[in-house]
Short mmCIF file of C-alpha atoms and ligand atoms in Angstrom, two decimals:
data_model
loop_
_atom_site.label_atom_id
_atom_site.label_comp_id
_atom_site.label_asym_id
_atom_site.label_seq_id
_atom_site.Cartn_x
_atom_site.Cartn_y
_atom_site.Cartn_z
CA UNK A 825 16.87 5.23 7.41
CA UNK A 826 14.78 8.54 7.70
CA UNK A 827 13.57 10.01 4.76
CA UNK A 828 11.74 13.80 4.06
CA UNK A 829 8.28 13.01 2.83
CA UNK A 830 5.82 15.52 2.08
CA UNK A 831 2.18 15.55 1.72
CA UNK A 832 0.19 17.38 -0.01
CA UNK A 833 -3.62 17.23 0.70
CA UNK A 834 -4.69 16.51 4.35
CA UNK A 835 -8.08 14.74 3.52
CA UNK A 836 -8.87 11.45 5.27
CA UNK A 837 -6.39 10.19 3.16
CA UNK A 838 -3.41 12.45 2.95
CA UNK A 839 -3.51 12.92 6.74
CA UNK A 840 -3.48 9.12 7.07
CA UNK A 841 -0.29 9.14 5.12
CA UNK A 842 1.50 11.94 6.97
CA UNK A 843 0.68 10.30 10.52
CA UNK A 844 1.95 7.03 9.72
CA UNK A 845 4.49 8.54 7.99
CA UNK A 846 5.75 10.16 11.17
CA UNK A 847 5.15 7.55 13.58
CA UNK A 848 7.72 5.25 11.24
CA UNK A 849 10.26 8.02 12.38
CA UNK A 850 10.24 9.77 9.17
CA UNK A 851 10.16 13.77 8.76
CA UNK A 852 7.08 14.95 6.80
CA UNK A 853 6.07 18.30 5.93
CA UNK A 854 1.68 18.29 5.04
CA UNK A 855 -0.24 21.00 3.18
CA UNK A 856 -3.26 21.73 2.63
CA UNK A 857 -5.23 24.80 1.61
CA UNK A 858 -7.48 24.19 4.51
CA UNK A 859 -6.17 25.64 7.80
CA UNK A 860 -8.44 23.23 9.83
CA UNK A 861 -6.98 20.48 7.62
CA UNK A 862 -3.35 21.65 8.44
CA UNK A 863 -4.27 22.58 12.07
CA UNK A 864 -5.84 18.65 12.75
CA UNK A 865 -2.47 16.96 12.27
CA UNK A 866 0.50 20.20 13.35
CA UNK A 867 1.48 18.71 16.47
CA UNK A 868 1.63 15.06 15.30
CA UNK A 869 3.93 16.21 12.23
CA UNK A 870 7.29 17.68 11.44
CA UNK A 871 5.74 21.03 10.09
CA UNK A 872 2.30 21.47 8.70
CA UNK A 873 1.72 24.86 6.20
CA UNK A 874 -1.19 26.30 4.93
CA UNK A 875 -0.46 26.39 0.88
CA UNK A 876 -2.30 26.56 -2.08
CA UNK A 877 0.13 23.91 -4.18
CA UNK A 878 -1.39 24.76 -7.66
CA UNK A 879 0.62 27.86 -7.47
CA UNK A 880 4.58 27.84 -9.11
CA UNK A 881 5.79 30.01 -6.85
CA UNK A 882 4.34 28.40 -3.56
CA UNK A 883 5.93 25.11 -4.54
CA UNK A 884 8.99 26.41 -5.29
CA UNK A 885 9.22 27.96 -1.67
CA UNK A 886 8.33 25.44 0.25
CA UNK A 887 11.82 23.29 -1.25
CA UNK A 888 9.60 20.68 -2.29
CA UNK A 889 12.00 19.71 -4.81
CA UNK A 890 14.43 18.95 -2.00
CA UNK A 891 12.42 15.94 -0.50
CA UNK A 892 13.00 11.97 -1.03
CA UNK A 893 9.44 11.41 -1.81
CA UNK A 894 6.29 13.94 -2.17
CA UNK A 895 2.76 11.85 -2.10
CA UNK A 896 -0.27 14.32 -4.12
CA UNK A 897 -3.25 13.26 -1.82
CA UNK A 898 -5.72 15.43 -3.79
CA UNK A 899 -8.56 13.13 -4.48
CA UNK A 900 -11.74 15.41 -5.40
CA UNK A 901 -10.37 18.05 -7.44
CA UNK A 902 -8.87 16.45 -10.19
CA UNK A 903 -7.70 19.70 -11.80
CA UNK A 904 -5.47 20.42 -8.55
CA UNK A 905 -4.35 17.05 -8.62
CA UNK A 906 -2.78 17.05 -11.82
CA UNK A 907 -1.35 20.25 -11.78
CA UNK A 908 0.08 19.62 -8.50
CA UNK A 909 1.88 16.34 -10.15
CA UNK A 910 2.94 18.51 -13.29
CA UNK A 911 4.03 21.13 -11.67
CA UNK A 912 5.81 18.88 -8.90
CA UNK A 913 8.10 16.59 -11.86
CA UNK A 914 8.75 19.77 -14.08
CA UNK A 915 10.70 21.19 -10.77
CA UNK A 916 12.57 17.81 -10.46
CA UNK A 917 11.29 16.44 -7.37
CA UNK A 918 12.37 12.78 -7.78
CA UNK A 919 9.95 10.34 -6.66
CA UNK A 920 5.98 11.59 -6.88
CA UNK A 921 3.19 9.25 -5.59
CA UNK A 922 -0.19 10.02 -6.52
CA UNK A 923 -3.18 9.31 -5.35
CA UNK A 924 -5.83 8.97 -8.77
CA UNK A 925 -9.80 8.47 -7.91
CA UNK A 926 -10.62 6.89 -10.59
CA UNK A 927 -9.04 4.50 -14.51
CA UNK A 928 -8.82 7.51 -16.35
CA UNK A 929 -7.66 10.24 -13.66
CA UNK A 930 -5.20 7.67 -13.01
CA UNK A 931 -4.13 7.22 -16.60
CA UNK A 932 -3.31 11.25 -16.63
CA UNK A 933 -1.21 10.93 -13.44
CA UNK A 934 0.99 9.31 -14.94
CA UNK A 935 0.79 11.00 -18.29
CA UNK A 936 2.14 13.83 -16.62
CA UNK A 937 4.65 12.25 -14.99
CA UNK A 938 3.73 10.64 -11.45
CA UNK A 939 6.13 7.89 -10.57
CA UNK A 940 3.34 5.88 -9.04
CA UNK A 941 0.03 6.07 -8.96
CA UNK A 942 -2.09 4.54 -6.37
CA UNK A 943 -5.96 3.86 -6.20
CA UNK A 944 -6.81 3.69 -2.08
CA UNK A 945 -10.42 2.91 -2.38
CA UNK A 946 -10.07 0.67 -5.33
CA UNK A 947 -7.86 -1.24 -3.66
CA UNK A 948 -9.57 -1.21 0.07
CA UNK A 949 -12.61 -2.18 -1.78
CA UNK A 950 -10.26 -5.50 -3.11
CA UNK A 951 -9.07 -5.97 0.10
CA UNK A 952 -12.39 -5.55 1.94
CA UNK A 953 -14.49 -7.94 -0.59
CA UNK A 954 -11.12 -11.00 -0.27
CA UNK A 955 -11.87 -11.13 3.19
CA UNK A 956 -15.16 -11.26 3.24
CA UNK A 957 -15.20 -13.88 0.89
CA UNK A 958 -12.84 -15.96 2.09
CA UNK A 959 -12.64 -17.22 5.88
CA UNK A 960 -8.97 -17.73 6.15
CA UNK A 961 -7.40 -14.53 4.42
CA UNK A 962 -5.02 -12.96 7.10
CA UNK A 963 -3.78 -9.80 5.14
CA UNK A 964 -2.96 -9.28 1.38
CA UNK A 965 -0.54 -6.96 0.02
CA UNK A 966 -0.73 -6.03 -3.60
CA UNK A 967 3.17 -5.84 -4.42
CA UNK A 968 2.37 -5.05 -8.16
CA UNK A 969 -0.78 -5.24 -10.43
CA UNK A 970 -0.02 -8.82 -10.75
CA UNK A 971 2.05 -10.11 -7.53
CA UNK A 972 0.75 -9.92 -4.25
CA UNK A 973 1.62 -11.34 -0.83
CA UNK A 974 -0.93 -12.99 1.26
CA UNK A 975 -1.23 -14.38 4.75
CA UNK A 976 -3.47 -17.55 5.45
CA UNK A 977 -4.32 -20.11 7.61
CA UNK A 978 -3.69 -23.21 5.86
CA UNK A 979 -7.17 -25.87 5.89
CA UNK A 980 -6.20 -28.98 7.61
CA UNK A 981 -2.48 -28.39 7.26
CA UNK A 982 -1.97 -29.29 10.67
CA UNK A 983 0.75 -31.79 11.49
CA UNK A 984 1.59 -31.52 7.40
CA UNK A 985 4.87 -30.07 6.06
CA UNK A 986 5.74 -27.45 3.22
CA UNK A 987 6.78 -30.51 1.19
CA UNK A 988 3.46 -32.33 1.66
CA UNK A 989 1.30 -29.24 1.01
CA UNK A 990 3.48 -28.55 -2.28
CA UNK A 991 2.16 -25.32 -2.68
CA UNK A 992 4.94 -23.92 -5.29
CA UNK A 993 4.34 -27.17 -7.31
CA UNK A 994 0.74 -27.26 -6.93
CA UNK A 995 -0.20 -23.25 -7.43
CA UNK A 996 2.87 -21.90 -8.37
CA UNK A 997 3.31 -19.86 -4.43
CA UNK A 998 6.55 -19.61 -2.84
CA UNK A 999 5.73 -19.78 0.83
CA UNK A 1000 8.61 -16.99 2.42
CA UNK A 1001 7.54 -17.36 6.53
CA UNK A 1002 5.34 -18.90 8.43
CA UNK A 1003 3.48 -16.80 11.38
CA UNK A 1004 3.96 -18.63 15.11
CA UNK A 1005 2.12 -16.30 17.78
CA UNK A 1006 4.67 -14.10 18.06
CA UNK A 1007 7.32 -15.74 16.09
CA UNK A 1008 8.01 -15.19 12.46
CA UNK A 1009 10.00 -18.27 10.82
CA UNK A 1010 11.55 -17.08 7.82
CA UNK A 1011 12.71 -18.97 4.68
CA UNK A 1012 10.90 -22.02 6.73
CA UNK A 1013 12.41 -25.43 5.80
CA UNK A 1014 10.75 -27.86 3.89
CA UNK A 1015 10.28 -30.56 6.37
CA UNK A 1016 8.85 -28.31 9.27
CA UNK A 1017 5.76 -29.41 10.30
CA UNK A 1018 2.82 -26.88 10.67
CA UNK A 1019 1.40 -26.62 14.24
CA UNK A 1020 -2.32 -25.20 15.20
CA UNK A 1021 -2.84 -21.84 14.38
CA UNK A 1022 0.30 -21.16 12.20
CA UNK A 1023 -0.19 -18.60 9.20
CA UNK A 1024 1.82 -19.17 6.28
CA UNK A 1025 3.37 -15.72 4.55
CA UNK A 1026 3.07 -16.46 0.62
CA UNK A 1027 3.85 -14.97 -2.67
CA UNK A 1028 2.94 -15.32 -5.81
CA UNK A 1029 0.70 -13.85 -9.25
CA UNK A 1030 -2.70 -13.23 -8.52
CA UNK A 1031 -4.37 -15.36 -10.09
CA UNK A 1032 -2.04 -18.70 -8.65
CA UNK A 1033 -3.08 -16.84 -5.40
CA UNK A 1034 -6.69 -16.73 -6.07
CA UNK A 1035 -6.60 -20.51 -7.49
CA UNK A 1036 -4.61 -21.25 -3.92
CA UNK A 1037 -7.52 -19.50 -1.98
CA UNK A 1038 -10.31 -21.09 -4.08
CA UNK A 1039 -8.93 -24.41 -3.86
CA UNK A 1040 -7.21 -25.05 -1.08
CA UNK A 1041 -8.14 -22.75 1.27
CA UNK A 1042 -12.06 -23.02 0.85
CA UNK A 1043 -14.74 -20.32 0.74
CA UNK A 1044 -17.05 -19.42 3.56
CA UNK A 1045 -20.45 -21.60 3.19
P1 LIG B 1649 -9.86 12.25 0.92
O1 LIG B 1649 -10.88 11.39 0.22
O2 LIG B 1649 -8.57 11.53 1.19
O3 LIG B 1649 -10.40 12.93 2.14
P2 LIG B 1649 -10.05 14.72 -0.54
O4 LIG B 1649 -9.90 14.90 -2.01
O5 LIG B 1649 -11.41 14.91 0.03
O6 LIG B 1649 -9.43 13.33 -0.18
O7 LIG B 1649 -9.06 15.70 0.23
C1 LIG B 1649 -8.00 16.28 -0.38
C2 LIG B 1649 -7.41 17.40 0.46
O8 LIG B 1649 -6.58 18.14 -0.42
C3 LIG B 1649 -8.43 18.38 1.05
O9 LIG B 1649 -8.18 18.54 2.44
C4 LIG B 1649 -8.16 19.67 0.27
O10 LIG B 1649 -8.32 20.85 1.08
C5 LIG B 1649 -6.71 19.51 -0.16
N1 LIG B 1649 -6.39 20.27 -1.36
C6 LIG B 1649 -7.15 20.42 -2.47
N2 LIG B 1649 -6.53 21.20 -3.36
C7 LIG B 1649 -5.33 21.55 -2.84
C8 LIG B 1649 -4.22 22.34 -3.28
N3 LIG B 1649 -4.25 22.95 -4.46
N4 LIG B 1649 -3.15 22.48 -2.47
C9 LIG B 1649 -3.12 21.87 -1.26
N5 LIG B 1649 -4.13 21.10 -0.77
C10 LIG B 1649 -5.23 20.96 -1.55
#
């Protein structure tokens, strides 16, 4: 389903955000004080405006309120940022995502009101650091603080089933599809045995996921 997004901040980012966001089919309006900023990504989004968003009145006119989803990617200027989200949930707009640099600028996102806060380099840095310490980490997707979903290649599971791996059992994971080239088996069945190269889809709390990882999947010597 399409959905009206708007962005507001066009840093690396913000811009990020709006492309993808566009490319998925999805309208998106991006602001930015910068003209260069707005100017970079115009003719990749649905409209791009030059606008101070600290300001009531500028807010109000561009109909933010009227949008599924507006994402605050104001990282440096924490004062902005937090306006921005105030100023954004006292007008109603339904569903705010902001983007916090830091604990504590987080913490006052959501003080004000932001329906989600989310920490880019905090959690790139996560991401970055899991695969470099660990050989067979495909992707991991932080679903909540504590639940994630992560795709691995599974140390000498070949020829072995679900059932003899016992991964729920053993590391409380719930493996939901296993990766086949192109091929995506979903809900696999206990009894299927794994073939070269398959990459099983898992989720489960971090920390059964980081035991799984640690012990069965090995570290890179
Ligand atoms: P990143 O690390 O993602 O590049 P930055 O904090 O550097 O994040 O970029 C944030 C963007 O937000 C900048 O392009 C800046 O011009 C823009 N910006 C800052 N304040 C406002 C504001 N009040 N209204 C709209 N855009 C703003």
């Amino acid at each position: 389903m399409q959905q009206e997004f708007a962005v507001i901040g066009l840093g690396r980012f913000g811009s990020s955000v709006a492309l993808t966001l566009s490319e998925l089919g999805h309208s998106v309006l991006g602001v930015d004080t910068d003209e260069q900023k707005v100017q970079a990504v115009a003719n990749h989004i649905t409209h791009a405006v030059q606008a101070d968003c600290t300001d009531e009145n500028t807010v109000r006119s561009l109909g933010l309120r009227n949008f599924d989803t507006v994402i605050v990617a104001i990282g440096q200027d924490l004062e902005a940022s937090i306006l921005v989200t105030l100023l954004l949930k006292e007008l109603g707009v339904r569903n705010v995502v902001a983007k916090a640099a830091t604990e504590s600028h987080g913490k006052v996102l959501e003080r004000v009101g932001a329906d989600r806060v989310v920490f880019p380099e905090k959690d790139m840095g996560a991401k970055v650091a899991r695969f470099l310490a660990q050989t067979n980490i495909m992707d991991f997707i932080e679903l909540t603080p504590d639940v994630s979903v992560v795709e691995f290649s599974p140390k000498d599971g070949f020829g072995k089933t679900l059932r003899d791996l016992d991964l729920r059992a053993r590391f409380h994971v719930t493996v939901m599809a296993i990766r086949r080239g192109k091929d995506v088996l979903v809900s696999p069945l206990a009894d299927v045995p794994l073939r070269q190269g398959d990459i099983l889809v898992a989720i489960g709390k971090n920390d059964s996921i980081d035991r799984l990882l640690r012990e069965f999947c090995g570290r890179r010597q």
